[in-house]
Amino acid sequence: MAGFQLRELTPEERAKPYAKYYYRPVDPPDPELLEAVRPDRPMDPDAAIYPEEINRLLDPGYMDVETGWCNLPNGAGYICVNNKMPGVTVDMLDWWFAWHSLASLHYAIWYPPGHYAISISEKSRARVLDPNVPVKEKIYGRTDHVVEDVGTGAEDIFIFFCHPAELGFDMDRFHAPNVAAVYGGYGLDMPVGWKPWTIRAPAIMCHFIREIPGGVEFRTRFWMGYTLINKKPVFMLPYGVKVPEAAVQGLAEHNVREYTNLRNVLPEIYTELGGRVP
Amino acid sequence: MIRTIVMMDLPIDDIANMERWYYRDHSSEISRRYGPWLERHESFLALNAPEDARAYGFYNWRITECYWREMPEPGPKGAYCFTPAPVWNPIVAVATPAQPDHDFWGWDRFATDGACIRWYQIFRYPLGVRLQDGEDWYLNVHAPEVCKQPGLRRFFTYPALKPPVPLPGMWHPEGSPPEEMQMVQWDRVTELWYDSFSAWRHAVIENPPQYTLPEWATDPFYPETTDRYPFFKPGVDFVSSFILERPTDEFKRDTRHYLP
């Protein structure tokens, strides 16, 4: 991300032993993935899947296109990315998706150029900190408010994390080797500085994790223009409205960059902090 | 059957031009082009509400309801573009089923028991609140408490239809309402009826029941909220108007031409 400036950490943040990860240079992304999400190369929409077909992710093997972006014929935005994460385990990811919600520094370490702040409700915080809630489940029902630049400038994003069943997964097939974990839900985003009636752009998000030799693969899908209501995907764009291409491509590229950096930071920080929440 | 609702607000200086456009152009175009699908096409002029009743996201001009036997397809289907409005003032648009999904209070009275004013509310749950959490509070916690308002005559509510219902017809690309007016997603439409504005004031302001606050009213995580009844930020997540029982205009029947 050209021209970004790191936020100055507060004295309390600088004193944290893990503050060093914030200042570490961001790892360059896999050139093959970057090539696959180039602005001038949208994928063939026929190779996309719709959120109603989310269970196809449970099938063995790979889809024709695992990394790319496009607009669907109905105007929605579609993103898929397959990030390989050598040295990363599901335990690490479960911990990360709990721990990162507790402080803006945690969230910023993930991808300092584009991750600015995070907050969660008092109820969500109590659940994340509750030792009786298994680490894997601390994400379910949580709403995160993040300030993030996903490619088109800083945005306020509300992410409503869900249990995989709420995303529509067939829980009879939801087991290894089909899947190791899913972190997903639905969200609303709007530019920072939004007015009350600024358009709140909806999206469904699914990070689908499979174990592979030596690590995991992170298969991401976004459907921009959809939301989830009563466990069903609902297309929310008014007639004739199309998600701007720049927003779709920007999110795809951001996804490649942020998860590249996470995979390189996560094993180390997980070991250093002993996988404890908080 | 689907009911579409448009609630409109305007500065008083625009009223002459907007009334002429609404009668002569817009309502005529809707009735003429979509009459075969429309069962009712009615409009209610807002009452001249007192100042304290305007503090609840008050919309001052019209509420128009269309009841559709079925929805015509959107898009240019053999009709011209709609004649553009002389100015674009705030509107909210929402679609609901024709009948409420919850009738909480007053159904066991008779229409002959007395006339009422209708407090017509359109709202959405605040940013950061899940629909099911908002619904759980509104329907199971809040509504039973609203029923305790002294002098409340009627109380019923409709869910907003999702996905949004595409409306027929086309605005000209250079004469469309602002996109944000079309894209705000509302969650519910509610009506509360009272004998008079004095009865409304007594029930809502002077002698309200004890209300249980929703989570969003006290947790600063939620950015646009209030801890004051009705617990939705007026003009942001909550708009309302006051109307009488009978529509001011029945456009399918009203054949008067709009001529000065």
XYZ file of C-alpha atoms in Angstrom:
538
model
C 0.000 0.000 0.000
C 1.730 3.086 -1.260
C 2.037 6.146 0.886
C 0.656 4.752 4.125
C 1.889 6.040 7.460
C 2.019 3.811 10.513
C -0.053 5.074 13.391
C 2.049 6.172 16.348
C 1.501 3.688 19.172
C 0.563 4.918 22.644
C 3.126 4.472 25.454
C 1.023 1.592 26.811
C 0.998 -0.095 23.419
C 4.737 0.401 22.936
C 5.357 -1.267 26.279
C 3.734 -4.509 25.165
C 6.272 -7.239 24.396
C 4.543 -7.948 21.092
C 4.678 -4.312 19.894
C 7.777 -5.298 17.898
C 5.566 -7.155 15.413
C 3.842 -3.884 14.583
C 7.109 -2.349 13.408
C 8.308 -5.374 11.479
C 8.327 -4.822 7.702
C 5.315 -6.346 5.993
C 6.065 -9.499 4.037
C 5.671 -9.248 0.279
C 2.791 -11.314 -1.055
C 3.064 -14.328 -3.302
C 3.492 -12.896 -6.854
C 1.240 -15.612 -8.288
C -1.620 -14.583 -6.043
C -1.097 -10.911 -6.793
C -1.155 -11.699 -10.500
C -4.459 -13.533 -10.080
C -6.143 -10.480 -8.509
C -4.807 -7.840 -10.906
C -7.232 -4.969 -11.568
C -7.350 -5.671 -15.299
C -7.970 -9.399 -14.944
C -11.386 -10.210 -13.500
C -12.070 -13.934 -13.491
C -14.829 -15.577 -15.520
C -18.029 -15.256 -13.409
C -19.027 -18.741 -14.561
C -16.195 -20.063 -12.390
C -17.593 -18.351 -9.274
C -19.883 -19.919 -6.723
C -22.872 -18.233 -5.109
C -23.367 -18.136 -1.334
C -26.202 -20.646 -1.691
C -23.517 -23.078 -2.930
C -21.228 -22.624 0.059
C -21.236 -26.371 0.728
C -19.208 -26.884 -2.434
C -16.256 -25.745 -0.346
C -16.604 -29.027 1.562
C -15.939 -31.038 -1.598
C -12.434 -32.481 -1.910
C -10.009 -30.880 -4.335
C -10.164 -27.392 -5.746
C -12.475 -25.201 -7.798
C -11.533 -24.114 -11.298
C -10.576 -20.708 -9.937
C -9.279 -20.532 -6.361
C -7.939 -16.987 -6.518
C -9.605 -14.163 -8.420
C -12.343 -11.559 -8.397
C -15.301 -10.531 -10.567
C -18.763 -9.056 -10.604
C -21.526 -11.645 -10.763
C -24.279 -11.138 -13.366
C -26.615 -9.799 -10.635
C -24.130 -7.018 -9.761
C -22.678 -8.646 -6.628
C -18.926 -8.763 -6.081
C -17.188 -12.140 -5.786
C -13.751 -12.773 -4.352
C -11.842 -15.997 -3.879
C -8.309 -16.371 -2.553
C -6.319 -19.455 -1.647
C -3.529 -18.474 0.731
C -1.209 -21.332 1.718
C 0.033 -20.993 5.286
C 3.024 -23.213 5.987
C 3.813 -23.596 9.692
C 0.346 -22.390 10.745
C -2.047 -24.654 12.678
C -5.768 -24.484 13.343
C -5.055 -23.939 17.046
C -3.065 -20.846 16.121
C -5.884 -19.507 13.958
C -8.535 -20.208 16.593
C -6.410 -18.288 19.083
C -5.790 -15.457 16.641
C -9.460 -14.915 15.899
C -10.114 -14.614 19.641
C -7.044 -12.637 20.720
C -6.947 -10.046 17.956
C -10.369 -8.691 18.933
C -9.193 -7.469 22.334
C -7.096 -4.442 21.356
C -6.350 -2.260 18.359
C -2.642 -3.119 18.591
C -3.460 -6.824 18.261
C -5.530 -6.106 15.182
C -2.914 -3.752 13.711
C -0.144 -6.354 13.999
C -2.080 -8.474 11.513
C -1.447 -5.961 8.735
C -0.063 -2.597 9.926
C -0.542 -0.707 6.636
C -4.281 -1.304 6.514
C -5.545 -2.324 9.971
C -6.120 0.692 12.196
C -8.496 -0.094 15.072
C -10.901 -2.641 16.504
C -13.598 -2.625 19.172
C -16.132 -5.131 20.412
C -19.153 -4.806 22.675
C -18.956 -5.327 26.442
C -20.944 -8.524 26.028
C -18.566 -9.821 23.355
C -15.512 -8.925 25.430
C -16.890 -10.821 28.406
C -17.359 -13.861 26.183
C -13.850 -13.670 24.712
C -12.385 -13.409 28.225
C -14.576 -16.149 29.704
C -12.271 -19.132 30.396
C -15.249 -21.471 30.160
C -15.809 -20.613 26.484
C -13.541 -22.778 24.292
C -11.110 -20.751 22.199
C -12.687 -22.011 18.963
C -16.099 -20.712 20.034
C -15.101 -17.239 21.169
C -15.757 -15.903 17.701
C -19.357 -17.127 17.410
C -21.929 -14.388 17.871
C -19.261 -11.713 18.211
C -19.521 -8.405 16.383
C -16.259 -6.640 15.556
C -16.058 -2.996 14.567
C -12.826 -2.555 12.645
C -11.334 0.441 10.916
C -9.554 -0.924 7.895
C -8.417 0.041 4.433
C -9.432 -2.809 2.164
C -8.248 -1.091 -0.963
C -10.423 1.972 -1.423
C -9.570 4.082 1.628
C -10.242 3.734 5.347
C -13.605 2.189 6.164
C -15.693 1.456 9.220
C -16.625 -2.203 8.996
C -18.956 -4.153 11.255
C -18.397 -7.917 11.074
C -21.010 -10.254 12.515
C -19.237 -13.578 13.061
C -21.371 -16.704 12.854
C -21.256 -20.418 13.587
C -20.627 -22.408 10.370
C -24.188 -23.781 10.513
C -25.508 -20.218 10.351
C -23.415 -19.651 7.250
C -25.255 -22.558 5.668
C -22.728 -25.350 6.041
C -23.995 -28.919 6.144
C -22.728 -29.927 9.570
C -22.945 -33.643 8.697
C -20.119 -33.047 6.237
C -18.334 -30.473 8.388
C -15.350 -32.530 9.515
C -11.798 -33.451 8.538
C -10.514 -33.860 5.929
C -13.254 -31.744 4.300
C -12.608 -28.801 6.615
C -10.601 -27.941 9.705
C -12.229 -24.619 10.659
C -14.331 -21.772 9.301
C -14.163 -18.128 10.363
C -16.954 -16.250 8.730
C -20.064 -14.173 8.940
C -21.538 -11.132 7.331
C -20.737 -7.461 7.488
C -21.522 -3.872 6.641
C -18.986 -1.325 5.574
C -18.957 2.371 4.931
C -16.262 4.988 4.443
C -14.813 6.572 7.564
C -16.632 9.822 8.186
C -19.937 8.290 7.151
C -23.172 10.135 7.668
C -26.206 8.369 9.117
C -27.607 7.569 5.689
C -24.389 6.695 3.951
C -24.811 3.428 2.088
C -23.888 0.488 4.312
C -22.480 -2.025 1.863
C -23.301 -5.609 2.863
C -21.133 -8.679 2.305
C -20.864 -12.310 3.356
C -17.380 -13.500 4.299
C -16.086 -17.040 4.644
C -12.553 -18.122 5.528
C -12.542 -21.872 4.991
C -9.526 -23.696 6.437
C -8.161 -27.076 5.379
C -5.114 -28.825 6.743
C -2.383 -29.533 4.206
C 1.041 -31.071 4.714
C 3.118 -28.691 6.825
C 0.329 -26.202 7.520
C -3.097 -25.043 6.417
C -4.668 -23.457 3.395
C -6.913 -20.460 3.834
C -9.656 -20.487 1.207
C -11.479 -17.182 1.346
C -14.755 -16.266 -0.291
C -16.524 -12.901 -0.201
C -19.919 -12.163 -1.688
C -20.339 -8.368 -1.724
C -23.973 -7.283 -1.949
C -25.301 -10.204 0.093
C -26.200 -10.553 3.754
C -27.340 -13.426 5.955
C -30.834 -13.530 7.444
C -32.067 -16.560 9.360
C -29.158 -18.670 8.081
C -29.951 -17.858 4.459
C -27.982 -15.641 2.084
C -30.064 -12.695 0.919
C -29.150 -10.553 -2.066
C -29.566 -6.937 -0.983
C -28.656 -4.764 -3.955
C -31.464 -2.707 -5.462
C -32.335 -3.321 -9.094
C -29.608 -2.130 -11.448
C -26.962 -1.502 -8.772
C -23.525 -3.091 -9.215
C -20.718 -3.288 -6.649
C -17.923 -1.077 -8.061
C -15.112 -3.119 -9.638
C -12.490 -1.152 -7.708
C -14.061 -2.219 -4.423
C -14.155 -5.890 -5.439
C -10.601 -5.991 -6.770
C -9.330 -3.896 -3.857
C -10.703 -6.319 -1.311
C -9.230 -9.299 -3.188
C -5.772 -7.733 -3.230
C -6.047 -6.645 0.398
C -6.964 -10.204 1.329
C -3.838 -11.550 -0.351
C -1.656 -9.005 1.442
C -3.151 -9.241 4.946
C -3.106 -13.040 5.113
C 0.415 -13.201 3.701
C 1.559 -11.057 6.587
C -0.487 -12.966 9.149
C 0.959 -16.319 8.127
C 4.452 -14.978 8.655
C 3.753 -13.405 12.052
C 1.373 -15.891 13.585
C 3.554 -18.912 14.505
C 6.008 -16.661 16.289
C 3.553 -14.540 18.240
C 1.455 -17.565 19.162
C 4.515 -19.286 20.614
C 5.669 -16.150 22.385
C 2.306 -15.551 24.069
C 1.708 -19.225 24.771
C -1.644 -19.286 22.994
C -3.310 -17.611 25.964
C -6.360 -15.319 25.756
C -5.787 -12.613 26.841
C -49.702 -9.271 -1.429
C -47.006 -6.662 -0.921
C -47.412 -3.169 0.471
C -44.865 -0.524 -0.488
C -44.569 2.617 1.584
C -42.951 5.946 0.860
C -42.737 8.525 3.646
C -41.822 12.019 2.524
C -40.488 15.177 4.134
C -39.942 18.607 2.623
C -39.164 22.232 3.420
C -42.397 24.195 3.293
C -41.095 26.351 0.443
C -41.102 23.290 -1.836
C -44.662 22.274 -1.154
C -46.365 23.986 -4.114
C -44.008 22.529 -6.708
C -43.958 19.118 -5.077
C -47.753 18.873 -4.754
C -48.180 19.780 -8.402
C -45.556 17.247 -9.489
C -46.958 14.573 -7.230
C -50.544 14.920 -8.468
C -50.035 15.848 -12.066
C -47.035 13.690 -12.902
C -45.916 11.080 -10.440
C -49.083 9.567 -9.004
C -50.694 9.657 -12.444
C -47.771 7.822 -13.995
C -47.866 5.173 -11.272
C -51.622 4.641 -11.524
C -51.745 4.665 -15.296
C -48.775 2.407 -15.873
C -49.126 0.009 -12.971
C -52.850 0.149 -12.262
C -53.361 -3.423 -13.525
C -51.073 -4.709 -10.752
C -52.150 -2.224 -8.081
C -55.003 -2.947 -5.719
C -54.677 0.327 -3.817
C -52.688 3.504 -4.372
C -53.365 5.866 -1.499
C -51.690 8.768 0.211
C -52.091 10.297 3.669
C -51.099 13.894 4.348
C -49.150 14.237 7.576
C -50.934 15.971 10.439
C -49.594 19.259 11.687
C -48.010 17.660 14.722
C -47.156 19.752 17.781
C -43.508 20.540 18.449
C -42.894 17.788 20.996
C -44.237 15.178 18.583
C -41.762 16.341 15.950
C -38.787 15.243 18.030
C -39.144 11.675 16.793
C -37.709 11.939 13.287
C -40.854 13.677 12.069
C -41.664 13.588 8.332
C -44.008 16.384 7.480
C -45.543 15.782 4.077
C -47.035 12.489 2.934
C -47.150 8.767 3.439
C -48.091 6.889 0.289
C -49.033 3.226 0.397
C -49.387 0.927 -2.602
C -50.892 -2.533 -2.260
C -49.704 -4.780 -5.069
C -51.496 -7.933 -6.175
C -48.163 -8.800 -7.733
C -45.102 -6.737 -8.514
C -44.497 -5.656 -12.098
C -40.960 -6.323 -13.243
C -38.483 -3.503 -12.698
C -36.742 -1.836 -15.571
C -37.825 -0.105 -18.760
C -40.776 -2.276 -19.751
C -42.449 -0.185 -22.386
C -42.838 2.975 -20.320
C -41.052 6.304 -20.369
C -38.862 7.355 -17.440
C -40.685 8.914 -14.520
C -40.981 12.652 -14.733
C -38.302 13.878 -12.322
C -39.271 15.685 -9.145
C -38.521 19.424 -9.115
C -36.311 18.846 -6.044
C -35.198 15.742 -4.171
C -36.261 15.932 -0.568
C -35.791 13.177 2.016
C -37.852 10.051 1.508
C -37.814 6.675 3.142
C -39.075 3.688 1.201
C -39.876 0.241 2.529
C -41.963 -2.784 1.600
C -43.889 -4.993 4.010
C -46.458 -7.749 3.823
C -49.998 -6.382 3.543
C -50.812 -7.583 7.047
C -48.857 -7.096 10.275
C -46.988 -10.053 11.723
C -47.757 -8.956 15.294
C -50.971 -7.303 16.486
C -50.153 -6.463 20.086
C -52.920 -4.221 21.342
C -56.465 -3.002 20.770
C -57.813 -5.451 18.207
C -60.740 -6.244 20.523
C -62.235 -2.749 20.190
C -64.695 -1.549 17.522
C -64.073 1.088 14.896
C -67.165 2.862 16.248
C -65.483 3.280 19.648
C -63.828 6.502 18.519
C -61.480 7.989 15.978
C -57.713 7.931 16.437
C -54.539 9.544 15.233
C -51.967 7.070 13.932
C -48.291 7.380 14.897
C -46.688 5.763 11.881
C -43.092 4.657 12.520
C -40.386 3.222 10.272
C -37.169 2.091 11.934
C -34.045 -0.001 11.667
C -31.946 -1.478 14.429
C -28.795 0.555 15.138
C -25.526 -0.111 13.383
C -23.767 -3.077 15.005
C -26.991 -4.753 16.158
C -27.871 -8.108 14.609
C -31.373 -8.271 13.181
C -32.322 -11.257 15.323
C -31.046 -9.557 18.496
C -32.959 -6.378 17.687
C -36.100 -8.338 16.907
C -35.809 -10.340 20.112
C -35.681 -7.169 22.198
C -38.402 -5.333 20.247
C -40.944 -8.129 20.011
C -40.374 -9.942 23.280
C -39.189 -7.270 25.712
C -40.200 -3.852 24.410
C -43.588 -4.497 22.834
C -45.192 -5.898 26.027
C -43.995 -2.761 27.838
C -45.365 -0.446 25.124
C -48.741 -2.121 25.621
C -48.750 -0.570 29.107
C -48.782 2.997 27.740
C -51.827 4.655 29.315
C -54.475 5.372 26.694
C -52.835 3.414 23.862
C -55.570 2.392 21.420
C -53.841 0.218 18.823
C -50.386 -1.264 18.378
C -49.315 -3.508 15.515
C -46.132 -3.989 13.511
C -44.916 -5.256 10.142
C -41.496 -6.650 9.188
C -39.688 -4.975 6.303
C -39.364 -7.387 3.404
C -35.868 -8.615 2.644
C -34.421 -8.769 0.073
C -35.595 -5.281 -0.896
C -38.533 -5.343 -3.292
C -37.577 -3.885 -6.676
C -40.058 -1.178 -7.655
C -41.305 -0.932 -11.232
C -40.378 1.884 -13.555
C -37.216 3.798 -14.239
C -35.865 7.147 -13.198
C -33.785 8.888 -15.810
C -30.051 8.352 -15.161
C -29.672 12.116 -14.878
C -32.811 12.592 -12.819
C -32.715 9.859 -10.201
C -33.279 10.219 -6.488
C -29.963 10.089 -4.582
C -28.783 6.479 -4.305
C -28.655 6.523 -0.516
C -32.397 7.216 -0.439
C -32.951 3.953 -2.272
C -30.424 1.858 -0.402
C -31.268 2.463 3.255
C -32.597 -0.830 4.566
C -35.333 -0.552 7.194
C -36.343 -3.324 9.569
C -39.907 -2.600 10.732
C -42.997 -0.488 10.286
C -45.103 0.053 13.409
C -48.342 1.872 14.118
C -49.390 3.195 17.528
C -52.819 4.838 17.758
C -54.081 7.398 20.281
C -57.263 9.420 20.756
C -55.490 12.755 20.271
C -52.103 14.461 20.517
C -52.849 15.123 24.172
C -53.416 11.404 24.681
C -50.180 10.700 22.778
C -48.276 13.153 24.995
C -49.684 11.581 28.141
C -48.733 8.061 27.009
C -45.329 8.814 25.538
C -43.906 11.785 27.438
C -45.764 12.514 30.660
C -46.652 9.100 31.980
C -44.706 6.411 30.131
C -44.370 2.880 31.438
C -41.018 1.575 32.686
C -38.974 0.425 29.701
C -36.148 -2.115 29.658
C -33.160 -0.606 27.875
C -31.749 -2.536 24.932
C -28.055 -3.436 25.051
C -27.257 -0.812 22.432
C -28.637 2.034 24.552
C -25.828 1.847 27.116
C -22.799 0.220 25.453
C -20.616 2.829 23.696
C -19.608 0.155 21.174
C -22.767 1.049 19.250
C -22.016 4.352 17.499
C -25.453 5.855 16.784
C -27.770 5.193 19.676
C -29.819 6.805 22.403
C -31.062 5.747 25.812
C -34.319 7.670 25.330
C -37.583 6.137 24.174
C -38.052 4.715 21.562
C -34.317 3.807 21.815
C -33.597 4.540 18.160
C -31.824 7.723 17.109
C -34.464 10.003 15.587
C -33.875 10.851 11.951
C -31.135 8.221 11.746
C -32.696 4.895 12.600
C -36.225 6.095 13.288
C -38.586 8.270 11.272
C -42.242 8.844 11.961
C -45.315 10.777 11.020
C -48.857 11.250 12.282
C -51.829 10.598 10.029
C -55.565 10.109 10.229
C -57.489 6.915 9.598
C -58.687 7.697 6.098
C -56.398 8.418 3.155
C -56.336 11.948 1.821
C -56.007 10.685 -1.741
C -57.042 7.505 -3.492
C -55.155 7.935 -6.722
C -56.774 5.072 -8.594
C -60.218 6.596 -8.066
C -59.375 10.269 -8.002
C -59.829 11.519 -11.547
C -59.456 15.208 -10.803
C -56.813 16.721 -12.999
C -54.209 18.877 -11.345
C -54.762 22.272 -12.871
C -54.249 25.549 -11.101
